[in-house]
Short mmCIF file of C-alpha atoms and ligand atoms in Angstrom, two decimals:
data_model
loop_
_atom_site.label_atom_id
_atom_site.label_comp_id
_atom_site.label_asym_id
_atom_site.label_seq_id
_atom_site.Cartn_x
_atom_site.Cartn_y
_atom_site.Cartn_z
CA MET D 84 -12.79 14.82 30.87
CA PRO D 85 -11.22 11.42 30.64
CA TYR D 86 -10.32 10.58 27.12
CA TYR D 87 -9.00 7.02 26.33
CA VAL D 88 -7.64 6.20 22.79
CA THR D 89 -6.28 2.80 21.60
CA THR D 90 -4.62 1.43 18.57
CA PRO D 91 -5.13 -2.30 17.96
CA ILE D 92 -2.47 -4.42 19.26
CA TYR D 93 -0.07 -5.53 16.52
CA TYR D 94 0.73 -8.99 15.67
CA VAL D 95 4.44 -10.04 16.51
CA ASN D 96 4.52 -12.51 13.75
CA GLY D 97 5.82 -9.79 11.35
CA GLU D 98 7.64 -6.53 11.49
CA PRO D 99 6.18 -3.13 11.81
CA HIS D 100 5.38 -1.51 8.39
CA LEU D 101 3.49 1.64 7.06
CA GLY D 102 0.06 0.33 7.98
CA HIS D 103 0.96 -0.03 11.75
CA ALA D 104 2.67 3.37 11.53
CA TYR D 105 -0.56 5.03 10.11
CA THR D 106 -2.83 3.85 12.82
CA THR D 107 -0.48 4.74 15.60
CA ILE D 108 0.21 8.19 14.14
CA ALA D 109 -3.61 8.83 13.85
CA ALA D 110 -4.15 7.82 17.52
CA ASP D 111 -1.17 9.99 18.48
CA VAL D 112 -2.78 13.04 16.92
CA LEU D 113 -6.05 12.24 18.89
CA ALA D 114 -4.15 11.98 22.10
CA ARG D 115 -2.10 15.09 21.71
CA HIS D 116 -5.00 17.23 20.58
CA MET D 117 -6.82 16.15 23.66
CA ARG D 118 -4.00 16.97 25.95
CA GLN D 119 -3.90 20.59 24.34
CA ARG D 120 -7.61 20.79 25.14
CA GLY D 121 -6.80 20.00 28.74
CA GLU D 122 -8.58 16.64 28.98
CA ASP D 123 -7.20 13.64 30.97
CA VAL D 124 -5.78 11.48 28.35
CA PHE D 125 -4.62 7.81 28.17
CA PHE D 126 -3.25 6.35 25.01
CA LEU D 127 -2.65 2.73 24.62
CA THR D 128 -0.80 0.68 21.92
CA GLY D 129 1.04 -2.59 22.09
CA THR D 130 1.51 -6.28 20.64
CA ASP D 131 -0.62 -9.32 20.36
CA GLU D 132 1.71 -12.02 21.15
CA HIS D 133 -0.47 -15.28 21.44
CA GLY D 134 -2.12 -17.45 18.89
CA GLU D 135 -1.36 -19.69 16.00
CA PRO D 136 0.12 -17.24 13.68
CA VAL D 137 2.69 -16.16 16.24
CA ALA D 138 3.41 -19.89 17.20
CA GLN D 139 3.79 -20.84 13.48
CA GLU D 140 6.14 -18.03 12.64
CA ALA D 141 8.31 -18.89 15.70
CA GLU D 142 8.40 -22.41 14.60
CA ARG D 143 9.61 -21.39 11.24
CA LEU D 144 12.35 -19.28 12.60
CA GLY D 145 13.35 -22.06 15.12
CA ILE D 146 12.81 -19.94 18.18
CA THR D 147 10.26 -19.90 20.73
CA PRO D 148 7.11 -17.80 20.58
CA ARG D 149 8.04 -15.75 23.62
CA GLU D 150 11.51 -15.02 21.89
CA LEU D 151 9.70 -13.94 18.72
CA GLY D 152 7.42 -11.70 20.89
CA ASP D 153 10.48 -10.26 22.67
CA ARG D 154 12.19 -9.59 19.33
CA ASN D 155 9.35 -7.96 17.56
CA ALA D 156 7.69 -6.02 20.43
CA VAL D 157 10.90 -3.97 20.57
CA ARG D 158 10.61 -3.19 16.94
CA PHE D 159 7.16 -1.81 17.51
CA LYS D 160 8.15 0.28 20.47
CA GLU D 161 11.09 1.59 18.65
CA LEU D 162 8.82 2.56 15.72
CA ALA D 163 6.51 4.43 17.92
CA ALA D 164 9.46 6.35 19.66
CA ARG D 165 10.92 7.20 16.18
CA LEU D 166 7.52 8.61 15.12
CA SER D 167 7.30 10.89 18.15
CA VAL D 168 4.25 8.91 19.49
CA THR D 169 3.29 9.62 23.06
CA ASN D 170 1.70 6.47 24.27
CA ASP D 171 1.12 6.14 27.89
CA PHE D 172 1.54 2.35 27.89
CA PHE D 173 2.74 -0.28 25.74
CA ILE D 174 0.73 -3.48 26.45
CA ARG D 175 2.06 -7.11 25.59
CA THR D 176 -0.50 -9.82 25.78
CA THR D 177 2.07 -12.04 27.30
CA ASP D 178 2.17 -9.73 30.44
CA PRO D 179 1.22 -11.80 33.39
CA GLU D 180 -1.11 -9.18 34.55
CA HIS D 181 -2.93 -9.13 31.30
CA MET D 182 -3.23 -12.93 31.31
CA ALA D 183 -4.50 -12.98 34.75
CA LYS D 184 -7.28 -10.47 34.08
CA VAL D 185 -8.33 -12.10 30.76
CA ALA D 186 -8.73 -15.33 32.92
CA GLU D 187 -10.97 -13.32 35.33
CA VAL D 188 -13.07 -11.73 32.60
CA VAL D 189 -13.54 -14.95 30.66
CA GLN D 190 -14.50 -16.82 33.97
CA ARG D 191 -17.18 -13.96 34.59
CA ILE D 192 -18.56 -14.61 31.06
CA HIS D 193 -18.79 -18.34 31.89
CA ASP D 194 -20.37 -17.81 35.31
CA ASN D 195 -22.96 -15.65 33.70
CA GLY D 196 -24.13 -18.45 31.66
CA HIS D 197 -22.76 -17.23 28.06
CA VAL D 198 -20.46 -20.21 27.61
CA TYR D 199 -21.03 -23.92 26.56
CA ALA D 200 -18.97 -26.91 25.39
CA GLY D 201 -19.39 -27.86 21.70
CA THR D 202 -17.77 -28.99 18.48
CA TYR D 203 -16.66 -26.45 15.84
CA GLU D 204 -16.49 -27.58 12.31
CA GLY D 205 -15.65 -25.19 9.47
CA PHE D 206 -13.23 -23.66 7.23
CA TYR D 207 -10.25 -22.24 9.15
CA CYS D 208 -7.50 -19.88 8.10
CA PRO D 209 -4.43 -20.49 10.21
CA ARG D 210 -2.98 -17.15 9.11
CA CYS D 211 -6.11 -15.23 10.23
CA ALA D 212 -6.36 -17.68 13.21
CA ASP D 213 -10.21 -17.37 12.34
CA PHE D 214 -12.91 -19.75 11.09
CA LYS D 215 -14.64 -18.44 7.94
CA THR D 216 -18.18 -18.71 7.19
CA GLU D 217 -19.15 -20.11 3.62
CA ALA D 218 -20.44 -16.67 2.66
CA GLU D 219 -16.91 -15.11 3.40
CA LEU D 220 -14.89 -17.59 1.35
CA GLU D 221 -13.52 -16.78 -2.04
CA GLU D 222 -13.82 -19.14 -4.95
CA GLY D 223 -11.88 -22.37 -4.23
CA ASN D 224 -12.57 -22.17 -0.51
CA ARG D 225 -9.99 -19.55 -0.17
CA CYS D 226 -9.47 -16.88 2.69
CA PRO D 227 -10.47 -13.57 1.25
CA ILE D 228 -7.64 -11.97 2.83
CA HIS D 229 -4.68 -14.51 2.43
CA LYS D 230 -5.99 -16.21 -0.67
CA ILE D 231 -4.88 -19.64 0.54
CA GLU D 232 -7.00 -22.62 0.25
CA LEU D 233 -8.52 -23.57 3.47
CA GLN D 234 -9.26 -26.89 4.99
CA ILE D 235 -12.22 -27.96 7.09
CA GLU D 236 -11.22 -28.28 10.72
CA LYS D 237 -13.09 -29.77 13.51
CA GLU D 238 -12.39 -29.52 17.30
CA ASP D 239 -14.14 -29.55 20.69
CA ASN D 240 -13.92 -26.29 22.29
CA TRP D 241 -15.78 -23.94 24.45
CA PHE D 242 -18.30 -21.49 22.74
CA PHE D 243 -19.26 -17.90 23.43
CA ARG D 244 -22.99 -17.44 22.95
CA LEU D 245 -22.81 -14.58 20.45
CA SER D 246 -26.16 -15.36 18.99
CA ALA D 247 -27.73 -14.41 22.23
CA PHE D 248 -26.56 -10.82 21.81
CA GLN D 249 -28.05 -10.11 18.44
CA GLU D 250 -31.05 -8.11 19.99
CA PRO D 251 -28.74 -6.21 22.47
CA LEU D 252 -26.40 -5.40 19.65
CA GLU D 253 -29.16 -4.08 17.38
CA GLN D 254 -30.43 -2.02 20.27
CA LEU D 255 -26.94 -0.62 20.93
CA TYR D 256 -26.68 0.38 17.32
CA ALA D 257 -30.00 2.00 17.31
CA GLU D 258 -29.39 3.96 20.42
CA ARG D 259 -25.83 4.98 19.49
CA PRO D 260 -25.73 6.06 15.87
CA GLY D 261 -21.90 7.07 16.25
CA PHE D 262 -20.92 3.82 17.94
CA VAL D 263 -19.19 2.90 14.59
CA THR D 264 -17.74 5.40 12.21
CA PRO D 265 -17.58 6.38 9.39
CA GLN D 266 -21.19 5.59 8.36
CA ASN D 267 -20.58 3.00 5.75
CA ARG D 268 -18.82 0.92 8.47
CA TYR D 269 -21.60 1.41 10.83
CA ASN D 270 -23.89 0.20 8.12
CA GLU D 271 -21.63 -2.81 7.44
CA ALA D 272 -21.45 -3.96 10.80
CA LEU D 273 -25.29 -3.50 11.57
CA SER D 274 -26.11 -5.58 8.39
CA PHE D 275 -23.67 -8.26 9.56
CA ILE D 276 -25.44 -8.21 12.91
CA ARG D 277 -28.98 -8.42 11.22
CA GLY D 278 -27.90 -11.26 8.96
CA GLY D 279 -27.90 -13.32 12.06
CA LEU D 280 -25.10 -14.06 14.45
CA ARG D 281 -23.58 -17.46 15.05
CA ASP D 282 -21.80 -18.48 18.25
CA VAL D 283 -17.87 -18.26 18.18
CA SER D 284 -15.24 -20.24 19.70
CA LEU D 285 -14.06 -18.90 22.90
CA SER D 286 -11.01 -21.40 23.13
CA ARG D 287 -8.72 -23.53 21.18
CA ALA D 288 -7.87 -27.09 21.99
CA ARG D 289 -4.91 -27.80 20.06
CA LEU D 290 -2.90 -24.87 20.63
CA LYS D 291 -0.93 -24.30 23.67
CA TRP D 292 0.37 -20.73 23.13
CA GLY D 293 -2.17 -18.57 25.05
CA VAL D 294 -4.00 -17.90 28.19
CA PRO D 295 -5.28 -21.12 29.72
CA VAL D 296 -9.18 -21.44 30.13
CA PRO D 297 -9.60 -21.05 33.92
CA TRP D 298 -12.04 -24.00 34.24
CA ASP D 299 -10.53 -26.18 31.60
CA GLU D 300 -6.57 -25.90 31.36
CA SER D 301 -6.44 -28.37 28.52
CA GLN D 302 -7.44 -25.36 26.36
CA VAL D 303 -6.30 -21.77 25.71
CA VAL D 304 -8.51 -18.61 25.29
CA TYR D 305 -9.01 -17.97 21.60
CA VAL D 306 -6.44 -15.36 20.60
CA TRP D 307 -8.94 -12.76 19.33
CA ILE D 308 -10.84 -12.76 22.80
CA ASP D 309 -7.45 -12.62 24.54
CA ALA D 310 -6.43 -9.71 22.25
CA LEU D 311 -9.63 -7.70 22.35
CA LEU D 312 -9.46 -7.86 26.14
CA ASN D 313 -6.26 -5.81 26.20
CA TYR D 314 -8.05 -2.51 25.94
CA TYR D 315 -9.74 -3.32 29.23
CA THR D 316 -6.98 -5.07 31.00
CA ALA D 317 -4.22 -2.57 30.51
CA LEU D 318 -5.95 0.12 32.60
CA SER D 319 -5.69 -2.30 35.66
CA TYR D 320 -1.78 -2.57 35.69
CA ALA D 321 -0.44 0.22 33.48
CA ARG D 322 0.47 2.38 36.64
CA ASP D 323 2.10 0.72 39.43
CA GLY D 324 -0.11 0.34 42.47
CA GLU D 325 -2.96 2.14 40.74
CA ASP D 326 -5.92 0.81 39.01
CA LEU D 327 -6.96 3.29 36.04
CA THR D 328 -10.22 1.40 35.01
CA GLU D 329 -12.61 3.69 37.00
CA ARG D 330 -10.86 6.73 35.50
CA PHE D 331 -10.68 5.80 31.80
CA TRP D 332 -13.17 2.93 31.04
CA PRO D 333 -15.07 2.87 28.77
CA ALA D 334 -12.63 3.71 26.03
CA SER D 335 -13.40 6.94 24.00
CA VAL D 336 -12.16 5.73 20.78
CA HIS D 337 -10.90 2.37 19.46
CA LEU D 338 -9.05 3.09 16.20
CA ILE D 339 -8.93 0.07 13.87
CA GLY D 340 -8.38 -0.93 10.23
CA LYS D 341 -11.44 -2.14 8.32
CA ASP D 342 -10.03 -5.83 8.21
CA ILE D 343 -10.89 -6.19 11.89
CA LEU D 344 -14.33 -4.49 11.88
CA LYS D 345 -16.34 -7.62 12.84
CA PHE D 346 -14.20 -8.34 16.04
CA HIS D 347 -14.41 -4.76 17.16
CA ALA D 348 -17.95 -3.82 16.15
CA VAL D 349 -19.67 -7.05 16.79
CA ILE D 350 -17.78 -9.60 19.03
CA TRP D 351 -16.20 -6.99 21.22
CA PRO D 352 -19.30 -5.16 22.66
CA ALA D 353 -21.14 -8.58 22.90
CA LEU D 354 -18.22 -9.88 25.15
CA LEU D 355 -18.40 -6.88 27.19
CA MET D 356 -22.10 -7.04 27.76
CA ALA D 357 -21.60 -10.82 28.63
CA ALA D 358 -19.15 -9.71 31.25
CA GLU D 359 -21.37 -6.79 32.46
CA ILE D 360 -18.74 -4.19 31.38
CA GLU D 361 -19.65 -1.03 29.83
CA VAL D 362 -19.00 -0.84 25.96
CA PRO D 363 -16.68 1.57 24.36
CA GLN D 364 -17.96 4.99 23.17
CA LYS D 365 -16.80 4.72 19.64
CA VAL D 366 -15.10 2.42 17.15
CA THR D 367 -13.46 4.34 14.27
CA ILE D 368 -12.25 2.60 11.06
CA HIS D 369 -9.57 3.92 8.77
CA GLY D 370 -8.82 2.54 5.29
CA TYR D 371 -5.74 1.29 3.67
CA LEU D 372 -2.78 3.05 2.37
CA LEU D 373 -2.08 1.22 -1.08
CA LEU D 374 1.38 1.30 -2.51
CA GLY D 375 0.91 1.83 -6.20
CA GLU D 376 3.22 1.58 -9.16
CA HIS D 377 5.27 4.62 -9.27
CA LYS D 378 8.61 6.14 -10.40
CA MET D 379 11.52 5.57 -8.02
CA SER D 380 12.04 8.40 -5.67
CA LYS D 381 15.73 9.62 -5.36
CA SER D 382 15.99 9.31 -1.65
CA LEU D 383 13.40 6.67 -0.72
CA GLY D 384 13.43 4.21 -3.52
CA ASN D 385 9.93 3.02 -4.35
CA VAL D 386 8.51 2.07 -1.00
CA ILE D 387 7.60 4.20 2.23
CA GLU D 388 9.37 2.29 4.75
CA PRO D 389 8.33 4.28 8.14
CA ASN D 390 11.69 4.08 9.88
CA HIS D 391 13.67 5.03 6.87
CA VAL D 392 11.43 8.04 5.86
CA ALA D 393 11.52 9.20 9.70
CA GLU D 394 15.37 8.95 9.65
CA VAL D 395 15.90 10.72 6.25
CA TYR D 396 13.04 13.37 6.53
CA GLY D 397 12.11 13.35 10.26
CA PRO D 398 8.81 11.96 11.76
CA ASP D 399 6.77 14.99 11.16
CA ALA D 400 7.09 14.80 7.45
CA LEU D 401 5.73 11.20 7.47
CA ARG D 402 2.99 11.97 10.01
CA PHE D 403 1.87 14.90 7.83
CA TYR D 404 2.04 13.10 4.59
CA VAL D 405 -0.07 9.96 5.58
CA LEU D 406 -2.87 11.97 7.01
CA ARG D 407 -2.79 14.53 4.17
CA GLU D 408 -2.49 12.30 1.24
CA VAL D 409 -5.34 9.82 1.91
CA SER D 410 -8.82 10.94 3.22
CA PHE D 411 -8.86 9.40 6.71
CA GLY D 412 -11.42 6.64 6.67
CA SER D 413 -11.12 5.74 2.91
CA ASP D 414 -8.46 3.68 0.97
CA GLY D 415 -5.93 5.66 -1.18
CA GLU D 416 -2.71 5.43 -2.73
CA VAL D 417 0.67 6.71 -1.26
CA SER D 418 4.05 6.70 -2.95
CA ALA D 419 7.55 7.87 -2.22
CA GLU D 420 7.30 10.24 -5.18
CA GLY D 421 4.11 11.74 -3.83
CA PHE D 422 5.74 12.05 -0.30
CA GLU D 423 8.67 14.15 -1.80
CA THR D 424 6.24 16.43 -3.73
CA ARG D 425 4.33 17.28 -0.75
CA TYR D 426 7.45 17.60 1.36
CA THR D 427 8.71 20.14 -1.11
CA THR D 428 5.57 22.13 -2.04
CA GLU D 429 3.71 21.99 1.07
CA LEU D 430 6.28 21.51 4.06
CA ALA D 431 9.22 23.26 2.86
CA ASN D 432 7.61 25.98 0.77
CA GLU D 433 4.40 26.86 2.03
CA TYR D 434 5.01 26.33 5.69
CA GLY D 435 8.69 26.41 6.12
CA ASN D 436 9.45 29.37 3.83
CA LEU D 437 6.46 31.34 5.40
CA ALA D 438 7.92 30.79 8.86
CA SER D 439 11.60 31.79 7.85
CA ARG D 440 10.48 34.79 5.85
CA THR D 441 8.37 36.13 8.75
CA LEU D 442 11.02 35.73 11.22
CA ALA D 443 13.72 37.18 8.93
CA MET D 444 11.51 40.26 8.34
CA VAL D 445 10.68 40.79 12.06
CA GLU D 446 14.42 40.59 12.63
CA ARG D 447 15.41 42.89 9.81
CA TYR D 448 12.63 45.53 10.14
CA ARG D 449 11.71 45.46 13.81
CA ASP D 450 14.92 44.55 15.50
CA GLY D 451 13.63 41.00 16.42
CA VAL D 452 10.59 42.16 18.29
CA VAL D 453 7.05 41.27 16.86
CA PRO D 454 5.28 44.77 16.89
CA SER D 455 1.67 45.06 18.46
CA ALA D 456 -1.06 45.70 16.08
CA GLU D 457 -4.56 44.48 15.15
CA PRO D 458 -4.97 41.93 12.23
CA PRO D 459 -6.84 43.22 9.29
CA ALA D 460 -10.63 42.56 9.69
CA GLU D 461 -10.98 40.50 6.55
CA LEU D 462 -8.26 38.17 7.34
CA ALA D 463 -9.26 37.85 10.99
CA ALA D 464 -12.77 36.77 9.65
CA GLU D 465 -11.23 33.93 7.92
CA PHE D 466 -9.66 32.67 11.16
CA ASP D 467 -12.94 33.00 13.00
CA GLY D 468 -14.17 29.75 14.29
CA LEU D 469 -11.10 27.81 13.26
CA VAL D 470 -10.31 26.34 16.67
CA GLN D 471 -13.92 25.10 17.13
CA SER D 472 -13.84 23.57 13.68
CA VAL D 473 -10.53 21.83 14.53
CA CYS D 474 -12.03 20.42 17.81
CA ALA D 475 -15.23 19.29 15.99
CA GLY D 476 -13.17 17.51 13.28
CA ILE D 477 -11.08 15.76 15.90
CA ASP D 478 -14.23 14.69 17.90
CA GLU D 479 -15.32 13.14 14.60
CA VAL D 480 -11.86 11.63 13.90
CA GLU D 481 -11.85 13.26 10.57
CA LEU D 482 -8.13 13.88 10.35
CA THR D 483 -7.52 14.60 6.87
CA ALA D 484 -10.45 17.29 6.80
CA THR D 485 -9.08 18.89 10.03
CA LEU D 486 -5.53 18.94 8.77
CA ASP D 487 -6.92 20.68 5.38
CA GLU D 488 -8.84 23.28 7.55
CA ILE D 489 -5.63 24.25 9.12
CA TRP D 490 -3.58 24.16 5.92
CA ARG D 491 -6.12 26.51 3.99
CA ARG D 492 -5.08 29.07 6.73
CA ILE D 493 -1.27 28.77 5.89
CA LYS D 494 -2.23 29.17 2.07
CA ARG D 495 -4.23 32.34 3.07
CA LEU D 496 -1.10 33.78 5.08
CA ASN D 497 1.16 33.09 1.95
CA ARG D 498 -1.29 35.02 -0.18
CA TYR D 499 -1.39 37.87 2.33
CA VAL D 500 2.42 38.29 2.27
CA GLN D 501 2.45 38.37 -1.42
CA ASP D 502 -0.66 40.92 -1.53
CA GLU D 503 1.02 43.16 1.14
CA GLU D 504 4.67 43.10 -0.04
CA PRO D 505 6.16 43.97 3.26
CA TRP D 506 9.52 44.58 1.71
CA GLN D 507 7.99 47.36 -0.19
CA LEU D 508 6.28 48.76 2.79
CA ALA D 509 9.57 48.78 4.64
CA LYS D 510 11.05 51.22 2.21
CA ASP D 511 8.53 53.93 3.16
CA ASP D 512 8.43 55.29 6.68
CA ALA D 513 4.84 56.45 6.17
CA GLN D 514 3.78 52.87 5.98
CA ALA D 515 5.24 51.92 9.33
CA ASP D 516 1.87 51.18 10.91
CA ARG D 517 0.87 49.12 7.88
CA LEU D 518 4.11 47.12 8.10
CA ASP D 519 3.50 46.70 11.78
CA GLN D 520 0.13 45.17 11.19
CA VAL D 521 1.57 42.72 8.41
CA LEU D 522 4.44 41.50 10.63
CA TYR D 523 2.10 40.99 13.62
CA THR D 524 -0.61 39.26 11.54
CA LEU D 525 2.03 36.82 9.98
CA ALA D 526 3.67 36.05 13.25
CA GLU D 527 0.11 35.64 15.02
CA GLY D 528 -1.26 33.69 12.11
CA LEU D 529 1.77 31.39 12.16
CA ARG D 530 1.55 30.93 15.93
CA VAL D 531 -2.22 29.97 15.68
CA VAL D 532 -1.83 27.35 12.93
CA SER D 533 1.26 25.96 14.58
CA VAL D 534 -0.61 25.36 17.93
CA LEU D 535 -3.46 23.64 15.84
CA LEU D 536 -0.86 21.73 13.81
CA HIS D 537 0.98 20.66 16.89
CA PRO D 538 -0.69 17.22 17.13
CA PHE D 539 0.03 16.39 13.46
CA MET D 540 3.76 17.69 13.49
CA PRO D 541 4.83 18.02 16.98
CA GLY D 542 8.54 18.53 16.73
CA SER D 543 8.50 21.26 14.02
CA THR D 544 5.65 23.26 15.57
CA GLU D 545 7.56 23.41 18.83
CA ARG D 546 10.58 24.63 17.13
CA LEU D 547 8.75 27.25 15.36
CA LEU D 548 6.77 28.31 18.30
CA ALA D 549 10.01 28.60 20.30
CA ALA D 550 11.42 30.90 17.57
CA LEU D 551 8.22 33.04 17.71
CA GLY D 552 8.86 33.41 21.50
CA ARG D 553 5.51 31.95 22.22
CA GLU D 554 5.59 28.14 23.27
CA GLU D 555 2.05 27.87 24.95
CA LEU D 556 0.30 25.13 23.34
CA GLY D 557 -3.16 25.27 25.05
CA LEU D 558 -5.99 25.58 22.66
CA ASP D 559 -7.51 28.54 24.60
CA GLY D 560 -4.81 30.72 22.85
CA ALA D 561 -5.43 29.21 19.53
CA ARG D 562 -7.29 32.28 18.20
CA LEU D 563 -5.85 35.12 15.87
CA GLY D 564 -5.28 38.07 18.03
CA ALA D 565 -5.25 36.03 21.41
CA VAL D 566 -1.67 36.94 21.99
CA GLU D 567 -0.34 40.47 21.56
CA GLY D 568 3.07 41.65 20.04
CA GLY D 569 6.14 41.96 21.99
CA ALA D 570 7.78 38.64 21.92
CA THR D 571 11.41 38.53 20.78
CA VAL D 572 12.02 36.20 17.90
CA GLY D 573 14.97 33.68 17.87
CA GLU D 574 16.85 31.38 15.36
CA LEU D 575 14.79 28.74 13.47
CA GLY D 576 16.97 27.27 10.71
CA GLN D 577 15.38 25.34 8.10
CA LEU D 578 12.26 23.61 9.31
CA PHE D 579 12.19 21.21 6.42
CA PRO D 580 15.54 21.11 4.72
CA ARG D 581 16.21 19.94 1.21
CA VAL D 582 17.19 16.23 1.39
CA GLU D 583 19.89 15.19 -0.99
CA ALA D 584 19.58 12.04 -2.98
CA GLU D 585 21.25 9.09 -1.35
CA ALA D 586 24.07 7.30 -3.25
CA PRO D 587 22.41 4.14 -4.82
CA ALA D 588 22.85 1.02 -2.53
CA ALA D 589 25.91 -0.90 -3.43
ZN1 LIG J 9 -6.76 -15.51 6.24
#
């Protein structure tokens, strides 16, 4: 089955931060899991390079918007690589192929009768590049996001007849209760639609940095419409000489932050309907990672800067932490201190130590070969249905709950070692079969959880699976007892080594 997952494209007026890393990591978990399941996956991320915020920031820096785009797109690409992210393409809205396709789709929307000339007057936030309705404004006519006082702006531009799509959108929501998740965001989008839709600007007259409107080159396509279309245009040119649209459209999941819900859950499906293009299967919204007031951490200071964390602790630790700490879909606090606690207690102790103990015991008691045995029925029962439940969790994009499902089995294996005390069994030859069972169950349990954890922590799980002598990642084998003993174990080293505090910055 084709599976197409996207992140929002990131504005190049700023540098990448933890929020960008969060969405990209989440999308990568989905993509990697679906590949393990044998699906035909396409994973897209990229940068949004047009519009007023970019033009303004470039002006402030005394460079062209193109130069700003070039400079910051590289930073987003580098961050993705540093976080072990496996996107299949990186789109930039300044790509000429994207711009040509935007013009084509906008022309189609125009030709279908959904565009008219008008005058817009309203409160406008230059930082959002968006007009605000009076209901959205905060006291003193302030932008609810940027808190700056907004002025009334007026300009002649081209309008998209969003109001005409109120009924089709209500119908879409009625037919597809999973179109927007989680449920509270579905309700929020639907009540916005039911509240009555006003037409929106399709173009800007004053700004020159964008895709020219094909029938009126004095205007450029409004940056949001240009940006939303990236999900569709990318497929037409991501592969040289091949159009992937038929194969992957409509998108399976658009992953977004809650601040851009209206654009993705209301305007985007309406635009697609206007262009007679199928709407995506699902829009999934995650919450914010909030940086609270906390004690300074020894190695990270008091912020979580994704490049720095990945450099000091490795990408897997950051990937794990952000999805473990805050329930995916909700807002929650993160801190450098909290990161270090989870790194030590969960990654190094619960997972890393379990792995090194198991390998060391197989080495010492069985000459490095995992014995063949049956896992005990009680423990096997606790692993029953795990892979199905992980698949279901990923289908619902419930990443934190899925990670927790897997982690409970790691804790279970730790209890099992403590209960069985294999180092005692090893002293008594009469307990040889029992010891075989314990060693086999630990190696097999570690193998299963590592296969399932692989999308979350790709590098560490690959190292561990290689040390277990079982590198196969397919989910068919992610069942306790699916693989027999006989593998020769190898060296692992420390999966999550202790990180020494850095010298204070001079
Ligand atoms: Zn704003």
